Tab-separated table of C-alpha atoms in Angstrom:
chain	number	residue	atom	x	y	z
A	208	UNK	CA	0.000	0.000	0.000
A	209	UNK	CA	1.333	3.426	-0.918
A	210	UNK	CA	1.859	5.893	1.881
A	211	UNK	CA	1.960	9.645	2.180
A	212	UNK	CA	5.416	11.134	2.690
A	213	UNK	CA	6.301	14.153	4.796
A	214	UNK	CA	7.323	16.701	2.218
A	215	UNK	CA	9.552	19.632	3.025
A	216	UNK	CA	6.635	21.944	2.396
A	217	UNK	CA	3.070	21.787	1.273
A	218	UNK	CA	3.941	24.072	-1.610
A	219	UNK	CA	7.588	24.114	-2.604
A	220	UNK	CA	8.601	27.440	-4.102
A	221	UNK	CA	11.103	27.019	-6.918
A	222	UNK	CA	13.785	29.661	-7.050
A	223	UNK	CA	12.835	30.231	-10.654
A	224	UNK	CA	9.514	31.681	-9.506
A	225	UNK	CA	8.461	35.317	-9.577
A	226	UNK	CA	9.287	35.840	-5.907
A	227	UNK	CA	12.990	35.194	-6.289
A	228	UNK	CA	13.808	35.562	-9.976
A	229	UNK	CA	12.062	38.103	-12.140
A	230	UNK	CA	14.598	38.930	-14.823
A	231	UNK	CA	16.916	35.929	-15.276
A	232	UNK	CA	16.247	32.435	-16.615
A	233	UNK	CA	18.442	30.756	-13.997
A	234	UNK	CA	19.067	31.424	-10.337
A	235	UNK	CA	22.028	33.480	-9.186
A	236	UNK	CA	24.391	31.244	-7.237
A	237	UNK	CA	25.403	34.078	-4.920
A	238	UNK	CA	21.749	34.769	-4.269
A	239	UNK	CA	21.266	31.113	-3.356
A	240	UNK	CA	23.975	31.401	-0.724
A	241	UNK	CA	22.563	34.668	0.595
A	242	UNK	CA	19.153	33.052	1.114
A	243	UNK	CA	20.566	30.468	3.543
A	244	UNK	CA	19.740	32.180	6.822
A	245	UNK	CA	20.696	29.092	8.821
A	246	UNK	CA	24.391	29.585	7.982
A	247	UNK	CA	24.551	32.758	10.064
A	248	UNK	CA	22.202	31.688	12.847
A	249	UNK	CA	24.081	28.452	13.558
A	250	UNK	CA	27.431	30.004	12.563
A	251	UNK	CA	28.686	27.267	10.268
A	252	UNK	CA	32.277	28.496	10.235
A	253	UNK	CA	32.514	28.284	13.987
A	254	UNK	CA	31.007	24.794	13.938
A	255	UNK	CA	33.514	23.688	11.294
A	256	UNK	CA	36.398	24.724	13.534
A	257	UNK	CA	35.398	21.735	15.681
A	258	UNK	CA	34.094	19.252	13.099
A	259	UNK	CA	32.965	19.011	9.481
A	260	UNK	CA	31.619	15.466	9.608
A	261	UNK	CA	34.693	13.873	8.071
A	262	UNK	CA	34.680	10.075	7.915
A	263	UNK	CA	30.943	9.758	8.648
A	264	UNK	CA	28.422	8.225	6.244
A	265	UNK	CA	24.862	9.540	6.390
A	266	UNK	CA	22.219	7.434	4.665
A	267	UNK	CA	19.500	9.519	3.023
A	268	UNK	CA	16.534	7.192	2.612
A	269	UNK	CA	14.451	9.201	0.191
A	270	UNK	CA	13.854	9.658	-3.543
A	271	UNK	CA	17.513	9.318	-4.512
A	272	UNK	CA	20.368	11.824	-4.687
A	273	UNK	CA	21.620	13.426	-7.905
A	274	UNK	CA	25.388	13.048	-7.648
A	275	UNK	CA	25.925	15.349	-10.633
A	276	UNK	CA	24.609	18.424	-8.841
A	277	UNK	CA	27.530	20.888	-8.538
A	278	UNK	CA	27.001	21.296	-4.792
A	279	UNK	CA	27.285	17.547	-4.177
A	280	UNK	CA	30.035	16.338	-6.520
A	281	UNK	CA	32.264	13.840	-4.753
A	282	UNK	CA	29.934	13.574	-1.764
A	283	UNK	CA	27.585	10.844	-2.958
A	284	UNK	CA	28.482	7.175	-2.606
A	285	UNK	CA	26.946	4.380	-4.638
A	286	UNK	CA	23.746	3.395	-2.929
A	287	UNK	CA	20.760	1.350	-3.966
A	288	UNK	CA	17.267	1.805	-5.359
A	289	UNK	CA	14.689	-0.402	-3.661
A	290	UNK	CA	11.842	0.666	-5.935
A	291	UNK	CA	13.086	-1.151	-9.040
A	292	UNK	CA	15.759	1.012	-10.680
A	293	UNK	CA	19.411	-0.017	-10.872
A	294	UNK	CA	21.194	3.331	-10.818
A	295	UNK	CA	22.749	3.035	-7.373
A	296	UNK	CA	20.396	5.639	-5.935
A	297	UNK	CA	22.288	8.436	-7.717
A	298	UNK	CA	19.344	9.709	-9.718
A	299	UNK	CA	16.556	11.881	-8.352
A	300	UNK	CA	13.758	12.942	-10.707
A	301	UNK	CA	11.738	14.216	-7.740
A	302	UNK	CA	14.475	16.351	-6.153
A	303	UNK	CA	13.564	15.816	-2.521
A	304	UNK	CA	16.370	13.445	-1.575
A	305	UNK	CA	18.940	15.662	-3.272
A	306	UNK	CA	17.661	18.582	-1.228
A	307	UNK	CA	18.102	16.701	2.041
A	308	UNK	CA	21.592	15.594	0.996
A	309	UNK	CA	22.570	19.189	0.203
A	310	UNK	CA	21.443	20.386	3.642
A	311	UNK	CA	23.605	17.692	5.210
A	312	UNK	CA	26.715	17.548	3.012
A	313	UNK	CA	26.509	20.256	0.353
A	314	UNK	CA	29.844	21.957	-0.313
A	315	UNK	CA	28.725	24.683	-2.699
A	316	UNK	CA	30.629	25.378	-5.899
A	317	UNK	CA	32.550	28.108	-7.719
A	318	UNK	CA	35.475	30.145	-6.416
A	319	UNK	CA	36.207	29.088	-2.841
A	320	UNK	CA	32.870	27.256	-2.940
A	321	UNK	CA	31.200	30.616	-2.398
A	322	UNK	CA	28.125	29.795	-4.461
A	323	UNK	CA	25.266	27.345	-4.095
A	324	UNK	CA	24.055	25.378	-1.087
A	325	UNK	CA	26.362	24.764	1.845
A	326	UNK	CA	25.526	21.868	4.143
A	327	UNK	CA	26.178	21.738	7.868
A	328	UNK	CA	28.469	18.679	7.627
A	329	UNK	CA	30.214	19.251	4.262
A	330	UNK	CA	32.848	16.548	4.702
A	331	UNK	CA	30.417	13.766	5.508
A	332	UNK	CA	29.447	11.312	2.774
A	333	UNK	CA	25.930	10.600	1.543
A	334	UNK	CA	24.706	7.057	0.965
A	335	UNK	CA	21.644	7.445	-1.288
A	336	UNK	CA	18.832	4.972	-0.689
A	337	UNK	CA	15.729	5.150	-2.875
A	338	UNK	CA	12.896	4.025	-0.663
A	339	UNK	CA	10.001	5.641	-2.502
A	340	UNK	CA	8.759	8.002	-5.168
A	341	UNK	CA	6.895	11.302	-5.144
A	342	UNK	CA	3.585	9.678	-4.280
A	343	UNK	CA	4.443	6.331	-2.732
A	344	UNK	CA	6.722	5.106	0.023
A	345	UNK	CA	6.215	1.393	0.579
A	346	UNK	CA	7.073	0.096	4.038
A	347	UNK	CA	8.984	-2.921	2.811
A	348	UNK	CA	11.023	-0.840	0.339
A	349	UNK	CA	12.406	1.782	2.699
A	350	UNK	CA	12.777	-0.837	5.449
A	351	UNK	CA	15.044	-2.865	3.169
A	352	UNK	CA	16.889	0.366	2.430
A	353	UNK	CA	17.513	1.038	6.112
A	354	UNK	CA	18.948	-2.444	6.623
A	355	UNK	CA	21.137	-2.038	3.545
A	356	UNK	CA	22.400	1.326	4.793
A	357	UNK	CA	23.375	-0.185	8.132
A	358	UNK	CA	25.196	-3.053	6.434
A	359	UNK	CA	27.074	-0.522	4.283
A	360	UNK	CA	28.371	1.288	7.346
A	361	UNK	CA	26.042	4.285	7.624
A	362	UNK	CA	26.122	5.550	11.214
A	363	UNK	CA	23.415	8.202	10.746
A	364	UNK	CA	20.140	7.496	8.920
A	365	UNK	CA	17.944	10.366	7.703
A	366	UNK	CA	14.251	9.561	7.229
A	367	UNK	CA	12.534	12.713	5.927
A	368	UNK	CA	9.180	11.058	5.268
A	369	UNK	CA	6.142	9.671	7.040
A	370	UNK	CA	4.624	6.214	6.829
A	371	UNK	CA	1.472	5.530	8.850
A	372	UNK	CA	2.053	1.795	8.409
A	373	UNK	CA	5.415	1.919	10.240
A	374	UNK	CA	3.828	0.912	13.535
A	375	UNK	CA	5.587	-1.321	16.074
A	376	UNK	CA	5.985	-4.785	14.581
A	377	UNK	CA	6.036	-3.567	10.974
A	378	UNK	CA	8.946	-4.157	8.619
A	379	UNK	CA	9.890	-0.498	8.970
A	380	UNK	CA	9.906	-0.665	12.756
A	381	UNK	CA	11.999	-3.837	12.685
A	382	UNK	CA	14.476	-2.221	10.296
A	383	UNK	CA	14.858	0.793	12.578
A	384	UNK	CA	15.373	-1.501	15.562
A	385	UNK	CA	18.046	-3.271	13.499
A	386	UNK	CA	19.735	0.064	12.828
A	387	UNK	CA	19.670	0.973	16.512
A	388	UNK	CA	21.065	-2.417	17.490
A	389	UNK	CA	23.947	-1.726	15.094
A	390	UNK	CA	24.712	1.666	16.627
A	391	UNK	CA	23.147	3.980	14.040
A	392	UNK	CA	21.477	7.289	14.909
A	393	UNK	CA	18.020	7.300	13.279
A	394	UNK	CA	16.392	10.702	12.675
A	395	UNK	CA	12.883	11.459	11.375
A	396	UNK	CA	10.420	14.379	11.242
A	397	UNK	CA	7.322	14.788	13.395
A	398	UNK	CA	5.002	15.671	10.483
A	399	UNK	CA	3.767	18.681	8.523
A	400	UNK	CA	0.076	18.658	9.427
A	401	UNK	CA	0.180	21.058	12.348
A	402	UNK	CA	-1.543	18.396	14.428
A	403	UNK	CA	-0.940	17.294	17.999
A	404	UNK	CA	0.431	13.874	17.164
A	405	UNK	CA	3.680	12.549	15.761
A	406	UNK	CA	3.915	10.675	12.483
A	407	UNK	CA	5.590	7.311	12.083
A	408	UNK	CA	8.484	6.484	11.886
A	409	UNK	CA	9.380	9.458	14.124
A	410	UNK	CA	6.996	8.056	16.724
A	411	UNK	CA	8.933	4.808	17.107
A	412	UNK	CA	11.112	4.230	20.198
A	413	UNK	CA	14.667	5.510	19.999
A	414	UNK	CA	14.105	7.619	16.880
A	415	UNK	CA	15.187	11.258	17.151
A	416	UNK	CA	11.864	12.973	16.386
A	417	UNK	CA	12.410	16.458	14.942
A	418	UNK	CA	10.098	19.474	14.830
A	419	UNK	CA	10.795	22.590	12.732
A	420	UNK	CA	11.453	26.219	13.647
A	421	UNK	CA	11.086	29.169	11.282
A	422	UNK	CA	13.271	32.223	10.669
A	423	UNK	CA	11.917	33.907	13.805
A	424	UNK	CA	13.243	30.899	15.770
A	425	UNK	CA	9.745	29.899	16.818
A	426	UNK	CA	8.029	26.614	15.991
A	427	UNK	CA	6.981	26.535	12.344
A	428	UNK	CA	3.196	26.760	12.177
A	429	UNK	CA	2.648	23.381	10.487
A	430	UNK	CA	5.121	21.365	12.532
A	431	UNK	CA	3.429	18.504	14.357
A	432	UNK	CA	3.697	18.540	18.131
A	433	UNK	CA	2.962	16.111	20.924
A	434	UNK	CA	4.572	13.646	23.299
A	435	UNK	CA	7.768	12.265	21.826
A	436	UNK	CA	9.360	15.333	20.187
A	437	UNK	CA	13.116	15.121	20.760
A	438	UNK	CA	14.675	18.203	19.162
A	439	UNK	CA	13.789	21.240	17.057
A	440	UNK	CA	15.838	22.531	14.112
A	441	UNK	CA	15.556	25.060	11.271
A	442	UNK	CA	12.849	24.119	8.784
A	443	UNK	CA	11.295	27.389	7.594
A	444	UNK	CA	12.185	28.877	4.191
A	445	UNK	CA	15.098	26.545	3.568
A	446	UNK	CA	16.998	26.736	0.269
A	447	UNK	CA	18.276	23.410	-1.025
A	448	UNK	CA	19.501	21.702	-4.171
A	449	UNK	CA	16.741	20.418	-6.444
A	450	UNK	CA	17.610	18.858	-9.817
A	451	UNK	CA	13.953	18.771	-10.810
A	452	UNK	CA	13.960	22.581	-11.158
A	453	UNK	CA	15.599	24.387	-14.062
A	454	UNK	CA	17.634	26.514	-11.651
A	455	UNK	CA	18.838	23.470	-9.735
A	456	UNK	CA	17.405	24.863	-6.487
A	457	UNK	CA	14.154	25.305	-4.598
A	458	UNK	CA	12.969	26.801	-1.329
A	459	UNK	CA	10.458	25.358	1.077
A	460	UNK	CA	9.490	24.768	4.675
A	461	UNK	CA	8.971	21.603	6.672
A	462	UNK	CA	10.174	19.047	9.145
A	463	UNK	CA	12.061	17.248	6.357
A	464	UNK	CA	14.622	20.057	6.277
A	465	UNK	CA	14.802	20.178	10.080
A	466	UNK	CA	15.411	16.429	10.103
A	467	UNK	CA	18.346	16.869	7.723
A	468	UNK	CA	19.912	19.514	9.981
A	469	UNK	CA	19.703	17.180	12.973
A	470	UNK	CA	21.215	14.341	10.932
A	471	UNK	CA	24.054	16.658	9.958
A	472	UNK	CA	24.557	17.599	13.618
A	473	UNK	CA	24.753	13.916	14.522
A	474	UNK	CA	27.368	13.438	11.788
A	475	UNK	CA	29.435	16.291	13.221
A	476	UNK	CA	29.392	14.724	16.679
A	477	UNK	CA	30.164	11.242	15.367
A	478	UNK	CA	33.171	12.627	13.497
A	479	UNK	CA	34.634	14.336	16.567
A	480	UNK	CA	33.710	11.643	19.076
A	481	UNK	CA	34.008	8.321	17.212
A	482	UNK	CA	34.076	6.402	20.492
A	483	UNK	CA	30.555	7.462	21.457
A	484	UNK	CA	27.616	5.153	20.888
A	485	UNK	CA	24.593	6.324	18.938
A	486	UNK	CA	22.766	6.856	22.230
A	487	UNK	CA	25.605	8.939	23.598
A	488	UNK	CA	25.632	11.051	20.420
A	489	UNK	CA	21.925	11.724	20.911
A	490	UNK	CA	22.698	12.565	24.532
A	491	UNK	CA	25.147	15.295	23.445
A	492	UNK	CA	22.584	16.760	21.057
A	493	UNK	CA	19.945	16.818	23.781
A	494	UNK	CA	22.187	18.156	26.562
A	495	UNK	CA	23.438	21.019	24.375
A	496	UNK	CA	20.036	22.108	23.038
A	497	UNK	CA	18.437	25.420	24.055
A	498	UNK	CA	14.922	26.738	24.670
A	499	UNK	CA	15.987	30.368	24.181
A	500	UNK	CA	13.384	32.514	25.944
A	501	UNK	CA	10.398	30.331	25.156
A	502	UNK	CA	7.904	29.959	27.985
A	503	UNK	CA	8.562	26.263	28.473
A	504	UNK	CA	7.736	24.872	31.898
A	505	UNK	CA	9.394	21.452	31.615
A	506	UNK	CA	11.291	19.264	29.190
A	507	UNK	CA	10.704	17.429	26.997
A	508	UNK	CA	8.266	19.974	25.599
A	509	UNK	CA	5.542	18.910	23.164
A	510	UNK	CA	6.761	21.400	20.541
A	511	UNK	CA	10.509	21.851	21.101
A	512	UNK	CA	11.335	18.542	22.757
A	513	UNK	CA	14.568	19.139	24.673
A	514	UNK	CA	15.237	22.299	22.685
A	515	UNK	CA	16.693	23.747	19.479
A	516	UNK	CA	19.920	22.178	18.250
A	517	UNK	CA	23.212	23.910	18.978
A	518	UNK	CA	25.830	22.052	16.913
A	519	UNK	CA	28.842	23.980	18.210
A	520	UNK	CA	27.795	23.458	21.827
A	521	UNK	CA	27.205	19.771	21.095
A	522	UNK	CA	30.800	19.560	19.894
A	523	UNK	CA	32.487	21.581	22.616
A	524	UNK	CA	30.546	21.248	25.876
A	525	UNK	CA	31.891	19.034	28.661
A	526	UNK	CA	29.139	16.440	28.695
A	527	UNK	CA	29.488	13.064	30.436
A	528	UNK	CA	29.058	10.137	28.045
A	529	UNK	CA	26.187	8.691	30.002
A	530	UNK	CA	24.740	5.197	29.464
A	531	UNK	CA	25.494	3.535	26.132
A	532	UNK	CA	21.825	3.314	25.214
A	533	UNK	CA	21.374	7.071	25.586
A	534	UNK	CA	18.430	9.031	26.985
A	535	UNK	CA	15.674	7.806	24.638
A	536	UNK	CA	13.478	4.766	25.156
A	537	UNK	CA	14.693	1.724	23.263
A	538	UNK	CA	12.778	-0.616	20.988
A	539	UNK	CA	11.722	-3.952	22.480
A	540	UNK	CA	9.199	-6.694	21.639
A	541	UNK	CA	6.637	-4.962	23.875
A	542	UNK	CA	7.765	-1.421	23.169
A	543	UNK	CA	5.677	1.695	23.533
A	544	UNK	CA	5.375	4.114	20.613
A	545	UNK	CA	6.819	7.207	22.257
A	546	UNK	CA	10.230	8.123	20.901
A	547	UNK	CA	10.845	10.954	23.354
A	548	UNK	CA	10.265	9.040	26.580
A	549	UNK	CA	13.547	8.779	28.407
A	550	UNK	CA	14.947	5.469	29.561
A	551	UNK	CA	14.918	4.524	33.227
A	552	UNK	CA	18.724	4.569	33.315
A	553	UNK	CA	18.966	8.342	32.907
A	554	UNK	CA	17.744	11.203	35.082
A	555	UNK	CA	15.134	12.286	32.538
A	556	UNK	CA	12.513	14.799	33.550
A	557	UNK	CA	9.819	12.892	31.678
A	558	UNK	CA	6.697	12.097	33.601
A	559	UNK	CA	6.774	8.520	32.336
A	560	UNK	CA	10.069	7.905	34.092
A	561	UNK	CA	8.817	9.524	37.291
A	562	UNK	CA	5.656	7.411	37.284
A	563	UNK	CA	7.731	4.293	36.763
A	564	UNK	CA	9.901	5.169	39.746
A	565	UNK	CA	6.860	5.851	41.926
A	566	UNK	CA	5.255	2.579	40.891
A	567	UNK	CA	8.338	0.504	41.650
A	568	UNK	CA	8.820	2.322	44.971
A	569	UNK	CA	5.243	1.555	45.945
A	570	UNK	CA	5.738	-2.155	45.245
A	571	UNK	CA	8.853	-2.252	47.393
A	572	UNK	CA	7.061	-0.547	50.284
A	573	UNK	CA	4.174	-3.003	50.088
A	574	UNK	CA	6.520	-5.969	50.396
A	575	UNK	CA	8.474	-4.258	53.123
A	576	UNK	CA	5.288	-3.649	55.093
A	577	UNK	CA	4.700	-7.373	55.263
A	578	UNK	CA	8.245	-8.007	56.436
A	579	UNK	CA	8.102	-5.445	59.243
A	580	UNK	CA	8.587	-1.794	60.172
A	581	UNK	CA	12.368	-2.023	60.414
A	582	UNK	CA	12.677	-3.230	56.828
A	583	UNK	CA	10.327	-0.458	55.714
A	584	UNK	CA	12.659	2.156	57.130
A	585	UNK	CA	15.643	0.555	55.443
A	586	UNK	CA	13.919	0.462	52.070
A	587	UNK	CA	12.846	4.091	52.393
A	588	UNK	CA	16.436	5.160	53.011
A	589	UNK	CA	17.608	3.286	49.923
A	590	UNK	CA	14.859	4.754	47.750
A	591	UNK	CA	15.526	8.297	48.970
A	592	UNK	CA	19.243	7.984	48.341
A	593	UNK	CA	18.569	6.614	44.862
A	594	UNK	CA	16.327	9.538	43.998
A	595	UNK	CA	18.842	12.073	45.332
A	596	UNK	CA	21.737	10.635	43.372
A	597	UNK	CA	19.773	10.402	40.115
A	598	UNK	CA	22.625	9.380	37.791
A	599	UNK	CA	25.154	11.393	35.811
A	600	UNK	CA	22.978	14.104	34.362
A	601	UNK	CA	20.007	13.637	32.055
A	602	UNK	CA	18.344	15.584	29.270
A	603	UNK	CA	18.080	19.239	30.054
A	604	UNK	CA	21.016	19.495	32.429
A	605	UNK	CA	24.144	21.415	31.610
A	606	UNK	CA	27.501	19.721	31.406
A	607	UNK	CA	29.856	22.629	30.920
A	608	UNK	CA	30.176	26.025	29.334
A	609	UNK	CA	31.027	26.272	25.635
A	610	UNK	CA	32.926	29.260	24.272
A	611	UNK	CA	30.430	32.044	23.771
A	612	UNK	CA	30.066	33.335	20.212
A	613	UNK	CA	27.765	34.581	17.519
A	614	UNK	CA	25.686	31.403	17.470
A	615	UNK	CA	23.651	29.993	20.317
A	616	UNK	CA	23.729	30.951	23.990
A	617	UNK	CA	26.097	29.395	26.503
A	618	UNK	CA	24.968	26.729	28.937
A	619	UNK	CA	24.916	27.115	32.744
A	620	UNK	CA	28.023	26.049	34.706
A	621	UNK	CA	28.678	22.378	35.271
A	622	UNK	CA	26.459	20.814	37.899
A	623	UNK	CA	23.757	23.436	37.473
A	624	UNK	CA	20.370	22.362	36.113
A	625	UNK	CA	19.452	24.005	32.850
A	626	UNK	CA	16.242	25.977	33.237
A	627	UNK	CA	14.215	26.184	30.042
A	628	UNK	CA	12.757	29.608	30.852
A	629	UNK	CA	15.486	32.079	30.011
A	630	UNK	CA	14.857	35.777	30.271
A	631	UNK	CA	16.742	36.851	27.172
A	632	UNK	CA	18.313	35.592	23.976
A	633	UNK	CA	21.529	34.789	25.876
A	634	UNK	CA	23.709	35.716	22.930
A	635	UNK	CA	21.564	34.052	20.285
A	636	UNK	CA	21.424	36.573	17.413
A	637	UNK	CA	18.218	38.447	16.746
A	638	UNK	CA	17.451	37.496	13.190
A	639	UNK	CA	15.607	39.923	10.866
A	640	UNK	CA	11.923	39.650	11.577
A	641	UNK	CA	12.528	38.280	15.065
A	642	UNK	CA	11.542	40.402	18.013
A	643	UNK	CA	13.950	40.557	20.970
A	644	UNK	CA	11.263	38.957	23.106
A	645	UNK	CA	9.654	35.931	21.500
A	646	UNK	CA	5.858	35.683	21.753
A	647	UNK	CA	4.609	32.897	23.958
A	648	UNK	CA	4.101	29.921	21.604
A	649	UNK	CA	1.524	28.502	24.020
A	650	UNK	CA	-0.841	31.472	23.876
A	651	UNK	CA	-2.832	29.586	21.245
A	652	UNK	CA	-3.339	25.932	20.464
A	653	UNK	CA	-1.211	24.488	17.653
A	654	UNK	CA	-2.846	24.966	14.228
A	655	UNK	CA	-5.231	22.322	12.905
A	656	UNK	CA	-5.410	20.604	16.257
A	657	UNK	CA	-7.064	17.231	16.018
A	658	UNK	CA	-6.860	17.004	12.237
């Protein structure tokens, strides 16, 4: 059965349109670069001083990747098409997969690579996997692609699509579990419907579920929200390579683009810290994220998850490795469907973890009551000590202070709990169109709630 994919936007605007080009038949390469607002907000050059993703393979399970695009030459490995073609995944008549690849590993072109699309991890390699077409993404096709990517050595897997059939127990869910068992970071978008529910496969356990922010650094209006959001990343008005357009580029908005930025961030971390497990890479991304001055009461938040990505902070903060499995719930035969629920081995602030602790404590006290009052007191002491110790720092806590620069704000000193409600931008640049004080994103319900 064909499934609906999560497109980067509900109406992709080609850069050959009237809005961006009114007097030339092809797009200006310099103009393409100038339109990439994310470069300045994240401060790519500063990030690259710490890592450029070298030695890391990112699998883009999508519509293929055009390896002849000038911004991706030399970046695209031979992959595989699981929809019937035999071109090694290096053909993309739709353009979507090429766009995601350019956000991750684009290197631009021209003198000093000053033109075209620049990706966040330009020295990573792209493994193109064709798992679907413009209108259909079959579960068994992209699932086979995920397994193939893992076997080919991809350590980050980008899934910028949705598949409502990818429920626990499906071929897709099993393939993702296989990827996680083989130490791959799996990233997927929450959905573009503006609804309060996550799409599959982002909803599966252990998947980094990504929501999108716009140029004002607020949640993009059509980004799905709900329990399970892990991180937020730029997804509004994103310029990317697109071989299906005469200019070679297009601009759009959506969680697909945000997913690609998180995959690129994971590649950066994997390149600098090759000894970290996939779970520990996710831990660094979560611990270094920021809420800016959003009125968020607790994390994970239903819109921002643990916060907006800060790649440079993820690379430079002093963050304990933490458990090998990382802070997200792991897939199991009887797994739940919430990707953002933290595992019991970390000091997550999630309510699920707290309820689990309370439940287990209650069982211990019941048994102790039968044994006698002295045992009850002993058990209480153990439980209280366990709660006070809490582990080595979970999502939302700071682990050090990165050098402060033009990108994102610095974290609190080591040992100090990160508070999501910050009073100012903390050094995060005020982008054009962004007010110094962000409006409260919770003043209204998310758009199209319940649809």
